[in-house]
Amino acid sequence: MRYIVSDIHGCYKEYKELLDKIRFSEKDELYVLGDAMDRGPEPIKVIRDMMMRPNVIYIVGNHDYVMLSVLRRLAVDITEENLKNLESEDLLLYSDWILDGGGITAKQFRALTREEQQEVLAYMSEALTYAVLKNGKEEYVLVHAGISSFEESRPMDDYEFWDFLCERADYGSRYYQDHNRFLVTGHTPTSLIRRDGKAEVYQEHGHIAVDCGCVFGGNLAAYCIETGEVFYVEGRKYC
């Protein structure tokens, strides 16, 4: 089976419970739609668990990208020579990241050995920007946030990296006129999308939104491509 989850945000306990709930095995695949990092209590444990599983496919989110951008620059031995290369923009980006939930990630990252740090950064740098899955006649387009400057006839490879990373999808509009084609996203908690305000997967207008706001006290959700089933683990309000 193929499952989709998003915005784990360091909720390691809930992540592991969800894997147990779906009975995740080596025969399955898990697509993580970004933002595994920041805000929650154990982001580094989440990413290191993902790293050990060859059947976890990682799509980068905005939090992951900011973390990678900051730590690729700062995860070096600070010497007089390379200190000169650290610009004020690097320190400003670091400050913004910390204020947006990156503090816990930075603290746990610093506790790793230098080799472990480089392994984490190498893994994150290889994350996908999007994925397209097929299930019979159905097609699922997986991105973190949405698709900026969307045109239905435009090939996915023609978009820029940033087109998938930050702009929230327009959940009131159908992107694909083919009713067998779905846009699957995270990034926006579904309680902000659904009319009933529930922290459950949103499925309307050709959208499947799976960020159910676990780190805000909602749920961590897994959507199964083959069956359409949704599995939930209740989250805690960490921030």
PDB file of C-alpha atoms in Angstrom:
ATOM      1  CA  MET A   1       0.000   0.000   0.000  1.00  0.00           C
ATOM      2  CA  ARG A   2       1.036   3.628  -0.549  1.00  0.00           C
ATOM      3  CA  TYR A   3       0.314   6.152   2.178  1.00  0.00           C
ATOM      4  CA  ILE A   4       0.609   9.948   2.289  1.00  0.00           C
ATOM      5  CA  VAL A   5       1.336  11.964   5.416  1.00  0.00           C
ATOM      6  CA  SER A   6       2.381  15.584   5.882  1.00  0.00           C
ATOM      7  CA  ASP A   7       3.599  18.143   8.405  1.00  0.00           C
ATOM      8  CA  ILE A   8       4.836  15.745  11.069  1.00  0.00           C
ATOM      9  CA  HIS A   9       6.665  18.715  12.644  1.00  0.00           C
ATOM     10  CA  GLY A  10       8.714  16.724  15.107  1.00  0.00           C
ATOM     11  CA  CYS A  11       5.771  14.728  16.486  1.00  0.00           C
ATOM     12  CA  TYR A  12       7.794  11.532  16.713  1.00  0.00           C
ATOM     13  CA  LYS A  13       5.483   9.712  19.122  1.00  0.00           C
ATOM     14  CA  GLU A  14       2.455  10.317  16.911  1.00  0.00           C
ATOM     15  CA  TYR A  15       4.454   9.434  13.780  1.00  0.00           C
ATOM     16  CA  LYS A  16       5.454   6.062  15.227  1.00  0.00           C
ATOM     17  CA  GLU A  17       1.917   5.388  16.428  1.00  0.00           C
ATOM     18  CA  LEU A  18       0.620   6.120  12.943  1.00  0.00           C
ATOM     19  CA  LEU A  19       3.091   3.701  11.356  1.00  0.00           C
ATOM     20  CA  ASP A  20       1.918   1.039  13.789  1.00  0.00           C
ATOM     21  CA  LYS A  21      -1.724   1.840  13.076  1.00  0.00           C
ATOM     22  CA  ILE A  22      -1.342   1.343   9.317  1.00  0.00           C
ATOM     23  CA  ARG A  23       0.891  -1.691   9.939  1.00  0.00           C
ATOM     24  CA  PHE A  24       3.566  -0.123   7.804  1.00  0.00           C
ATOM     25  CA  SER A  25       5.895  -2.761   6.367  1.00  0.00           C
ATOM     26  CA  GLU A  26       8.723  -3.070   3.872  1.00  0.00           C
ATOM     27  CA  LYS A  27       6.113  -3.825   1.207  1.00  0.00           C
ATOM     28  CA  ASP A  28       4.478  -0.398   1.689  1.00  0.00           C
ATOM     29  CA  GLU A  29       5.549   3.128   0.723  1.00  0.00           C
ATOM     30  CA  LEU A  30       5.137   6.299   2.748  1.00  0.00           C
ATOM     31  CA  TYR A  31       5.163   9.695   1.015  1.00  0.00           C
ATOM     32  CA  VAL A  32       5.940  12.531   3.433  1.00  0.00           C
ATOM     33  CA  LEU A  33       4.801  15.884   2.018  1.00  0.00           C
ATOM     34  CA  GLY A  34       7.334  17.999   3.842  1.00  0.00           C
ATOM     35  CA  ASP A  35       7.712  19.841   7.136  1.00  0.00           C
ATOM     36  CA  ALA A  36       8.980  16.909   9.146  1.00  0.00           C
ATOM     37  CA  MET A  37      11.059  19.489  11.038  1.00  0.00           C
ATOM     38  CA  ASP A  38      10.542  22.193  13.692  1.00  0.00           C
ATOM     39  CA  ARG A  39       7.904  23.047  16.300  1.00  0.00           C
ATOM     40  CA  GLY A  40       7.305  19.590  17.804  1.00  0.00           C
ATOM     41  CA  PRO A  41       9.424  17.879  20.479  1.00  0.00           C
ATOM     42  CA  GLU A  42      11.584  15.444  18.462  1.00  0.00           C
ATOM     43  CA  PRO A  43      12.234  16.567  14.877  1.00  0.00           C
ATOM     44  CA  ILE A  44      15.661  14.956  14.585  1.00  0.00           C
ATOM     45  CA  LYS A  45      14.299  11.582  15.688  1.00  0.00           C
ATOM     46  CA  VAL A  46      11.634  11.889  12.990  1.00  0.00           C
ATOM     47  CA  ILE A  47      14.091  12.627  10.201  1.00  0.00           C
ATOM     48  CA  ARG A  48      16.571   9.940  11.308  1.00  0.00           C
ATOM     49  CA  ASP A  49      13.801   7.355  11.365  1.00  0.00           C
ATOM     50  CA  MET A  50      12.793   8.387   7.850  1.00  0.00           C
ATOM     51  CA  MET A  51      16.421   8.103   6.746  1.00  0.00           C
ATOM     52  CA  MET A  52      16.562   4.462   7.826  1.00  0.00           C
ATOM     53  CA  ARG A  53      13.549   3.485   5.715  1.00  0.00           C
ATOM     54  CA  PRO A  54      14.194   3.079   1.972  1.00  0.00           C
ATOM     55  CA  ASN A  55      10.431   2.970   1.382  1.00  0.00           C
ATOM     56  CA  VAL A  56       9.875   6.491   2.755  1.00  0.00           C
ATOM     57  CA  ILE A  57       9.784   9.097  -0.017  1.00  0.00           C
ATOM     58  CA  TYR A  58      10.463  12.609   1.187  1.00  0.00           C
ATOM     59  CA  ILE A  59       9.068  15.733  -0.494  1.00  0.00           C
ATOM     60  CA  VAL A  60      10.592  18.948   0.820  1.00  0.00           C
ATOM     61  CA  GLY A  61       8.546  21.500   2.757  1.00  0.00           C
ATOM     62  CA  ASN A  62       9.277  25.126   3.531  1.00  0.00           C
ATOM     63  CA  HIS A  63      10.442  24.392   7.098  1.00  0.00           C
ATOM     64  CA  ASP A  64      12.749  21.640   5.863  1.00  0.00           C
ATOM     65  CA  TYR A  65      14.190  23.898   3.191  1.00  0.00           C
ATOM     66  CA  VAL A  66      14.883  26.766   5.595  1.00  0.00           C
ATOM     67  CA  MET A  67      16.545  24.363   8.033  1.00  0.00           C
ATOM     68  CA  LEU A  68      18.706  22.956   5.253  1.00  0.00           C
ATOM     69  CA  SER A  69      19.623  26.425   3.966  1.00  0.00           C
ATOM     70  CA  VAL A  70      20.643  27.619   7.421  1.00  0.00           C
ATOM     71  CA  LEU A  71      22.531  24.579   8.622  1.00  0.00           C
ATOM     72  CA  ARG A  72      24.430  23.969   5.399  1.00  0.00           C
ATOM     73  CA  ARG A  73      25.981  27.367   6.026  1.00  0.00           C
ATOM     74  CA  LEU A  74      26.361  27.201   9.799  1.00  0.00           C
ATOM     75  CA  ALA A  75      27.107  23.507  10.462  1.00  0.00           C
ATOM     76  CA  VAL A  76      30.841  24.046  10.081  1.00  0.00           C
ATOM     77  CA  ASP A  77      33.720  24.580  12.437  1.00  0.00           C
ATOM     78  CA  ILE A  78      33.730  28.315  13.135  1.00  0.00           C
ATOM     79  CA  THR A  79      37.189  29.624  12.310  1.00  0.00           C
ATOM     80  CA  GLU A  80      38.461  33.123  11.703  1.00  0.00           C
ATOM     81  CA  GLU A  81      38.582  32.345   7.992  1.00  0.00           C
ATOM     82  CA  ASN A  82      35.055  31.035   7.476  1.00  0.00           C
ATOM     83  CA  LEU A  83      33.590  33.481   9.991  1.00  0.00           C
ATOM     84  CA  LYS A  84      34.266  36.175   7.423  1.00  0.00           C
ATOM     85  CA  ASN A  85      32.082  34.257   4.952  1.00  0.00           C
ATOM     86  CA  LEU A  86      29.069  34.232   7.274  1.00  0.00           C
ATOM     87  CA  GLU A  87      27.048  37.210   6.146  1.00  0.00           C
ATOM     88  CA  SER A  88      24.433  39.103   8.103  1.00  0.00           C
ATOM     89  CA  GLU A  89      21.790  37.560   5.826  1.00  0.00           C
ATOM     90  CA  ASP A  90      22.756  34.107   7.140  1.00  0.00           C
ATOM     91  CA  LEU A  91      22.302  35.234  10.725  1.00  0.00           C
ATOM     92  CA  LEU A  92      18.986  36.923   9.908  1.00  0.00           C
ATOM     93  CA  LEU A  93      17.718  33.735   8.244  1.00  0.00           C
ATOM     94  CA  TYR A  94      18.846  31.752  11.275  1.00  0.00           C
ATOM     95  CA  SER A  95      16.997  34.137  13.591  1.00  0.00           C
ATOM     96  CA  ASP A  96      13.800  33.930  11.510  1.00  0.00           C
ATOM     97  CA  TRP A  97      14.026  30.125  11.479  1.00  0.00           C
ATOM     98  CA  ILE A  98      14.443  29.956  15.260  1.00  0.00           C
ATOM     99  CA  LEU A  99      11.423  32.203  15.776  1.00  0.00           C
ATOM    100  CA  ASP A 100       9.339  30.006  13.440  1.00  0.00           C
ATOM    101  CA  GLY A 101       9.860  26.839  15.468  1.00  0.00           C
ATOM    102  CA  GLY A 102      13.418  25.953  14.483  1.00  0.00           C
ATOM    103  CA  GLY A 103      14.877  26.275  17.973  1.00  0.00           C
ATOM    104  CA  ILE A 104      14.165  22.678  18.986  1.00  0.00           C
ATOM    105  CA  THR A 105      15.562  21.403  15.677  1.00  0.00           C
ATOM    106  CA  ALA A 106      18.745  23.458  16.068  1.00  0.00           C
ATOM    107  CA  LYS A 107      19.280  22.222  19.630  1.00  0.00           C
ATOM    108  CA  GLN A 108      18.866  18.560  18.695  1.00  0.00           C
ATOM    109  CA  PHE A 109      20.951  18.948  15.541  1.00  0.00           C
ATOM    110  CA  ARG A 110      23.835  20.361  17.594  1.00  0.00           C
ATOM    111  CA  ALA A 111      23.755  17.233  19.784  1.00  0.00           C
ATOM    112  CA  LEU A 112      24.594  15.020  16.775  1.00  0.00           C
ATOM    113  CA  THR A 113      28.133  14.139  15.819  1.00  0.00           C
ATOM    114  CA  ARG A 114      29.566  16.011  12.839  1.00  0.00           C
ATOM    115  CA  GLU A 115      29.203  12.869  10.723  1.00  0.00           C
ATOM    116  CA  GLU A 116      25.549  12.462  11.749  1.00  0.00           C
ATOM    117  CA  GLN A 117      24.882  16.108  10.980  1.00  0.00           C
ATOM    118  CA  GLN A 118      26.262  15.752   7.471  1.00  0.00           C
ATOM    119  CA  GLU A 119      24.200  12.596   6.909  1.00  0.00           C
ATOM    120  CA  VAL A 120      21.003  14.447   7.868  1.00  0.00           C
ATOM    121  CA  LEU A 121      21.815  17.372   5.583  1.00  0.00           C
ATOM    122  CA  ALA A 122      22.708  15.057   2.695  1.00  0.00           C
ATOM    123  CA  TYR A 123      19.419  13.191   3.076  1.00  0.00           C
ATOM    124  CA  MET A 124      17.372  16.375   3.173  1.00  0.00           C
ATOM    125  CA  SER A 125      19.164  17.832   0.162  1.00  0.00           C
ATOM    126  CA  GLU A 126      17.974  14.852  -1.904  1.00  0.00           C
ATOM    127  CA  ALA A 127      14.270  15.352  -1.096  1.00  0.00           C
ATOM    128  CA  LEU A 128      11.901  15.592  -4.048  1.00  0.00           C
ATOM    129  CA  THR A 129       9.955  18.741  -4.949  1.00  0.00           C
ATOM    130  CA  TYR A 130       6.918  16.784  -6.157  1.00  0.00           C
ATOM    131  CA  ALA A 131       5.764  13.270  -7.046  1.00  0.00           C
ATOM    132  CA  VAL A 132       3.049  11.865  -9.318  1.00  0.00           C
ATOM    133  CA  LEU A 133       1.385   8.562  -8.406  1.00  0.00           C
ATOM    134  CA  LYS A 134      -1.004   6.470 -10.467  1.00  0.00           C
ATOM    135  CA  ASN A 135      -3.675   4.074  -9.254  1.00  0.00           C
ATOM    136  CA  GLY A 136      -5.564   2.620 -12.201  1.00  0.00           C
ATOM    137  CA  LYS A 137      -7.186   5.554 -14.019  1.00  0.00           C
ATOM    138  CA  GLU A 138      -6.509   7.899 -11.099  1.00  0.00           C
ATOM    139  CA  GLU A 139      -3.501  10.182 -10.846  1.00  0.00           C
ATOM    140  CA  TYR A 140      -2.285  11.960  -7.726  1.00  0.00           C
ATOM    141  CA  VAL A 141      -0.009  15.011  -7.876  1.00  0.00           C
ATOM    142  CA  LEU A 142       1.859  15.367  -4.563  1.00  0.00           C
ATOM    143  CA  VAL A 143       3.398  18.678  -3.448  1.00  0.00           C
ATOM    144  CA  HIS A 144       3.982  20.343  -0.101  1.00  0.00           C
ATOM    145  CA  ALA A 145       1.903  23.517  -0.307  1.00  0.00           C
ATOM    146  CA  GLY A 146       0.276  24.117  -3.685  1.00  0.00           C
ATOM    147  CA  ILE A 147       1.275  25.058  -7.229  1.00  0.00           C
ATOM    148  CA  SER A 148       2.012  28.706  -7.919  1.00  0.00           C
ATOM    149  CA  SER A 149       1.198  30.120 -11.367  1.00  0.00           C
ATOM    150  CA  PHE A 150      -0.747  26.954 -12.094  1.00  0.00           C
ATOM    151  CA  GLU A 151      -1.684  26.032 -15.658  1.00  0.00           C
ATOM    152  CA  GLU A 152      -3.356  22.674 -16.211  1.00  0.00           C
ATOM    153  CA  SER A 153      -1.487  22.007 -19.455  1.00  0.00           C
ATOM    154  CA  ARG A 154       1.900  22.952 -18.006  1.00  0.00           C
ATOM    155  CA  PRO A 155       4.255  19.981 -17.378  1.00  0.00           C
ATOM    156  CA  MET A 156       5.310  19.604 -13.747  1.00  0.00           C
ATOM    157  CA  ASP A 157       8.985  19.807 -14.661  1.00  0.00           C
ATOM    158  CA  ASP A 158       8.419  23.306 -16.069  1.00  0.00           C
ATOM    159  CA  TYR A 159       7.638  24.742 -12.639  1.00  0.00           C
ATOM    160  CA  GLU A 160      10.281  26.283 -10.407  1.00  0.00           C
ATOM    161  CA  PHE A 161      11.222  24.845  -7.027  1.00  0.00           C
ATOM    162  CA  TRP A 162       9.495  27.661  -5.139  1.00  0.00           C
ATOM    163  CA  ASP A 163       6.223  27.092  -7.003  1.00  0.00           C
ATOM    164  CA  PHE A 164       5.549  24.063  -4.797  1.00  0.00           C
ATOM    165  CA  LEU A 165       6.935  25.253  -1.491  1.00  0.00           C
ATOM    166  CA  CYS A 166       4.998  28.129   0.058  1.00  0.00           C
ATOM    167  CA  GLU A 167       1.894  29.245  -1.834  1.00  0.00           C
ATOM    168  CA  ARG A 168      -1.217  27.733  -0.321  1.00  0.00           C
ATOM    169  CA  ALA A 169      -3.520  25.881  -2.677  1.00  0.00           C
ATOM    170  CA  ASP A 170      -6.873  27.415  -3.577  1.00  0.00           C
ATOM    171  CA  TYR A 171      -9.078  24.737  -2.071  1.00  0.00           C
ATOM    172  CA  GLY A 172     -12.259  26.275  -3.399  1.00  0.00           C
ATOM    173  CA  SER A 173     -11.146  25.796  -7.004  1.00  0.00           C
ATOM    174  CA  ARG A 174     -10.640  22.642  -9.035  1.00  0.00           C
ATOM    175  CA  TYR A 175      -7.138  22.574 -10.531  1.00  0.00           C
ATOM    176  CA  TYR A 176      -7.609  19.575 -12.818  1.00  0.00           C
ATOM    177  CA  GLN A 177     -10.791  19.243 -14.881  1.00  0.00           C
ATOM    178  CA  ASP A 178     -10.154  15.524 -15.158  1.00  0.00           C
ATOM    179  CA  HIS A 179     -12.016  14.165 -12.123  1.00  0.00           C
ATOM    180  CA  ASN A 180      -9.557  11.287 -11.925  1.00  0.00           C
ATOM    181  CA  ARG A 181      -6.674  13.645 -11.219  1.00  0.00           C
ATOM    182  CA  PHE A 182      -6.104  14.970  -7.691  1.00  0.00           C
ATOM    183  CA  LEU A 183      -3.830  17.557  -6.099  1.00  0.00           C
ATOM    184  CA  VAL A 184      -2.534  16.260  -2.765  1.00  0.00           C
ATOM    185  CA  THR A 185      -1.079  18.832  -0.355  1.00  0.00           C
ATOM    186  CA  GLY A 186       0.015  19.560   3.185  1.00  0.00           C
ATOM    187  CA  HIS A 187       1.137  22.935   4.593  1.00  0.00           C
ATOM    188  CA  THR A 188      -2.331  24.323   5.413  1.00  0.00           C
ATOM    189  CA  PRO A 189      -4.034  22.751   8.452  1.00  0.00           C
ATOM    190  CA  THR A 190      -7.322  21.276   7.292  1.00  0.00           C
ATOM    191  CA  SER A 191      -9.203  22.850  10.212  1.00  0.00           C
ATOM    192  CA  LEU A 192      -8.674  26.125   8.343  1.00  0.00           C
ATOM    193  CA  ILE A 193     -10.051  24.658   5.107  1.00  0.00           C
ATOM    194  CA  ARG A 194     -13.010  22.542   6.132  1.00  0.00           C
ATOM    195  CA  ARG A 195     -16.332  24.258   6.714  1.00  0.00           C
ATOM    196  CA  ASP A 196     -16.836  22.225   9.893  1.00  0.00           C
ATOM    197  CA  GLY A 197     -13.371  23.144  11.224  1.00  0.00           C
ATOM    198  CA  LYS A 198     -12.489  19.510  11.932  1.00  0.00           C
ATOM    199  CA  ALA A 199      -8.869  18.358  11.952  1.00  0.00           C
ATOM    200  CA  GLU A 200      -9.574  15.723   9.328  1.00  0.00           C
ATOM    201  CA  VAL A 201      -8.487  15.172   5.729  1.00  0.00           C
ATOM    202  CA  TYR A 202     -10.197  17.538   3.273  1.00  0.00           C
ATOM    203  CA  GLN A 203     -11.486  16.042  -0.007  1.00  0.00           C
ATOM    204  CA  GLU A 204     -13.360  18.403  -2.285  1.00  0.00           C
ATOM    205  CA  HIS A 205     -12.906  20.002  -5.749  1.00  0.00           C
ATOM    206  CA  GLY A 206     -10.190  17.513  -6.686  1.00  0.00           C
ATOM    207  CA  HIS A 207      -8.113  18.312  -3.601  1.00  0.00           C
ATOM    208  CA  ILE A 208      -6.841  15.961  -0.938  1.00  0.00           C
ATOM    209  CA  ALA A 209      -5.351  17.996   1.936  1.00  0.00           C
ATOM    210  CA  VAL A 210      -3.672  15.877   4.593  1.00  0.00           C
ATOM    211  CA  ASP A 211      -2.112  18.316   7.090  1.00  0.00           C
ATOM    212  CA  CYS A 212      -4.483  17.850  10.003  1.00  0.00           C
ATOM    213  CA  GLY A 213      -2.467  20.070  12.369  1.00  0.00           C
ATOM    214  CA  CYS A 214      -0.959  17.429  14.642  1.00  0.00           C
ATOM    215  CA  VAL A 215       1.497  19.837  16.280  1.00  0.00           C
ATOM    216  CA  PHE A 216      -1.364  22.259  17.021  1.00  0.00           C
ATOM    217  CA  GLY A 217      -3.443  19.627  18.806  1.00  0.00           C
ATOM    218  CA  GLY A 218      -5.182  18.217  15.725  1.00  0.00           C
ATOM    219  CA  ASN A 219      -4.385  14.854  14.165  1.00  0.00           C
ATOM    220  CA  LEU A 220      -1.603  13.188  12.237  1.00  0.00           C
ATOM    221  CA  ALA A 221      -3.252  11.593   9.218  1.00  0.00           C
ATOM    222  CA  ALA A 222      -2.273   8.961   6.662  1.00  0.00           C
ATOM    223  CA  TYR A 223      -4.201   8.705   3.390  1.00  0.00           C
ATOM    224  CA  CYS A 224      -4.028   5.394   1.500  1.00  0.00           C
ATOM    225  CA  ILE A 225      -3.846   5.724  -2.283  1.00  0.00           C
ATOM    226  CA  GLU A 226      -5.112   2.224  -3.050  1.00  0.00           C
ATOM    227  CA  THR A 227      -8.174   2.224  -0.775  1.00  0.00           C
ATOM    228  CA  GLY A 228      -8.938   5.887  -0.034  1.00  0.00           C
ATOM    229  CA  GLU A 229      -8.900   5.051   3.673  1.00  0.00           C
ATOM    230  CA  VAL A 230      -7.720   7.639   6.171  1.00  0.00           C
ATOM    231  CA  PHE A 231      -6.014   6.770   9.444  1.00  0.00           C
ATOM    232  CA  TYR A 232      -5.636   9.217  12.335  1.00  0.00           C
ATOM    233  CA  VAL A 233      -3.539   9.540  15.466  1.00  0.00           C
ATOM    234  CA  GLU A 234      -4.547  12.286  17.869  1.00  0.00           C
ATOM    235  CA  GLY A 235      -1.921  14.976  18.325  1.00  0.00           C
ATOM    236  CA  ARG A 236      -0.960  17.259  21.173  1.00  0.00           C
ATOM    237  CA  LYS A 237      -0.720  21.034  21.186  1.00  0.00           C
ATOM    238  CA  TYR A 238       3.029  21.607  21.227  1.00  0.00           C
ATOM    239  CA  CYS A 239       2.921  25.187  19.985  1.00  0.00           C
TER     240      CYS A 239
END
